[in-house]
Amino acid sequence: MKILILGSGGREYSMGLSIYNENEHELFFMPGNGATSRLGKNINIPDYNELSLWAKENNIELTIVGPEGPLVDGVVDIFKENDLVIFGPSRAAAKLEGSKVYMKNMLKKFNVPTAAFIETSIEKDAYTFIDNMDIPIVVKADGLCAGKGVIIAQSKNEAKAAVKDMLDGNSFGDAGRSVVVEEFLDGYELSIFVICDGENYKVLPAAQDHKRIGNGDTGPNTGGMGAYAPTPLVNDEIYKKVEDRVIIPTLEGMKNEGAPFEGVLFIGVMVVKGEPIILEYNVRFGDPECEILMPLLKTPLSKLLYKASTKDLNSIEIELKDEFAVGVVMASANYPYSSSSSAEIIIDNIVDEDIKNNTHISYAGVIEEDGKLFTSGGRILVCVGIGASINEARNRAYALCGQVHFIGKKIRTDIAYQALK
Ligand code: AMP
Ligand code: GLY
């Protein structure tokens, strides 16, 4: 098949790598990064109407959308109008991520367990709600804020200040003109991914991300500093609860809303005293979760996503390797505060057979010049290790980290610690 992948991060690289390894497809990335050009061809057609015409002319048989931006902007609707096969939700269904107010209202409507909340654009109402809450208090901007729109306030005054800054448009512009204020949930987080075709669904093994910059989950939130799967922190009982209380009512509910969900539904779960409570939906694969789930698939990714995009998911079983994957994100010096200057990425000649055979790199913020790779952005790449246990996979991932160098490289050294406690 000729396959087009939208996006430029490690998530898109990892999907590309899986498909590249199937050895029978021609890959295109829009816009891709400095390393996706080693798996296929990078193209640069940012206008979705033009892109869909290009896809038509070039006989693209499957388009996969990586990030939420194009989904919220309706790229799927445009491609479908042109009779193209595309993996991802419609603009209407992508609102589950595009608006936290919409998402929380749907959770409430579908009776899905979630943190107690108020959604409002009126300062006074938010303040009254805050006055009646215990601290910490969570304040969220409604719209897309590249993962930065969530404030965990340690006092009522801090929560009120966050609300004011958002509603005034000072912190996130129009994305903050409505807010969600909600109860703080104290538990452990899981990322659960559900592949959907509008009628049927398949659940992937639960992963755990590490959102904070520092070891032991300290410091500011990031896009994610590492992930592993499957996590032993979820048992059959939790999967069953998530299926019965979250997945089934959400997919049923979205059908009734006239926005059946197709693509991958990312359920952000907080497990509190054994009960799964829903933090949020995203309408795409997580990054870096995607980078560690892709290598665990035995089922060819292209086939899985094609079937999901053509309402044929029930004709395929998802087969998984009986292994674990751990991914460690390598970020640049000033991440997540500010940008860093570009540096050359140097990878040692890996001679250890064990490392060579059981690890790989998923490239994200990289550019290519004269055959060399340079850093560009915050999260640069992910070192992925595979193994028969989490420990083995993790040791391999960290061994690979030791062989990758660039000035200012920054990693967390405790990825998967909750699973190894
Ligand atoms: P979100 O964008 O809603 O996923 O929020 C980003 C991160 O903030 C989540 O991954 C959690 O770590 C944290 N968070 C969000 N909402 C809550 C909450 N109600 N209680 C505790 N932590 C939260
Ligand atoms: N890893 C979290 C996210 O992709 O939003």
XYZ file of C-alpha atoms and ligand atoms in Angstrom, residues 100 115 138 140 150 152 182-185 189 211 221 270 279-280, ligand 1:
39
model
C -12.354 19.903 27.852
C -13.651 14.039 38.996
C -7.217 21.351 39.381
C -7.974 23.377 33.140
C -3.649 22.070 33.394
C -2.688 21.824 39.951
C -12.179 19.994 39.279
C -11.431 17.822 42.243
C -7.857 16.527 42.576
C -7.640 12.746 42.220
C -2.315 7.043 36.126
C 4.451 13.238 32.716
C 4.420 18.609 33.442
C -6.570 7.626 37.412
C -9.192 12.171 33.772
C -9.638 12.838 30.097
P -4.911 16.337 31.261
O -4.431 17.226 30.144
O -6.314 16.558 31.671
O -4.529 14.892 31.066
O -4.004 16.734 32.501
C -2.603 16.597 32.456
C -2.121 15.895 33.684
O -2.546 16.593 34.854
C -2.729 14.507 33.843
O -2.032 13.562 33.107
C -2.610 14.313 35.332
O -1.302 13.916 35.673
C -2.855 15.687 35.892
N -4.280 15.828 36.241
C -5.282 16.270 35.428
N -6.459 16.265 36.086
C -6.203 15.821 37.331
C -7.028 15.594 38.487
N -8.333 15.843 38.483
N -6.424 15.111 39.580
C -5.091 14.858 39.595
N -4.282 15.058 38.557
C -4.812 15.540 37.424
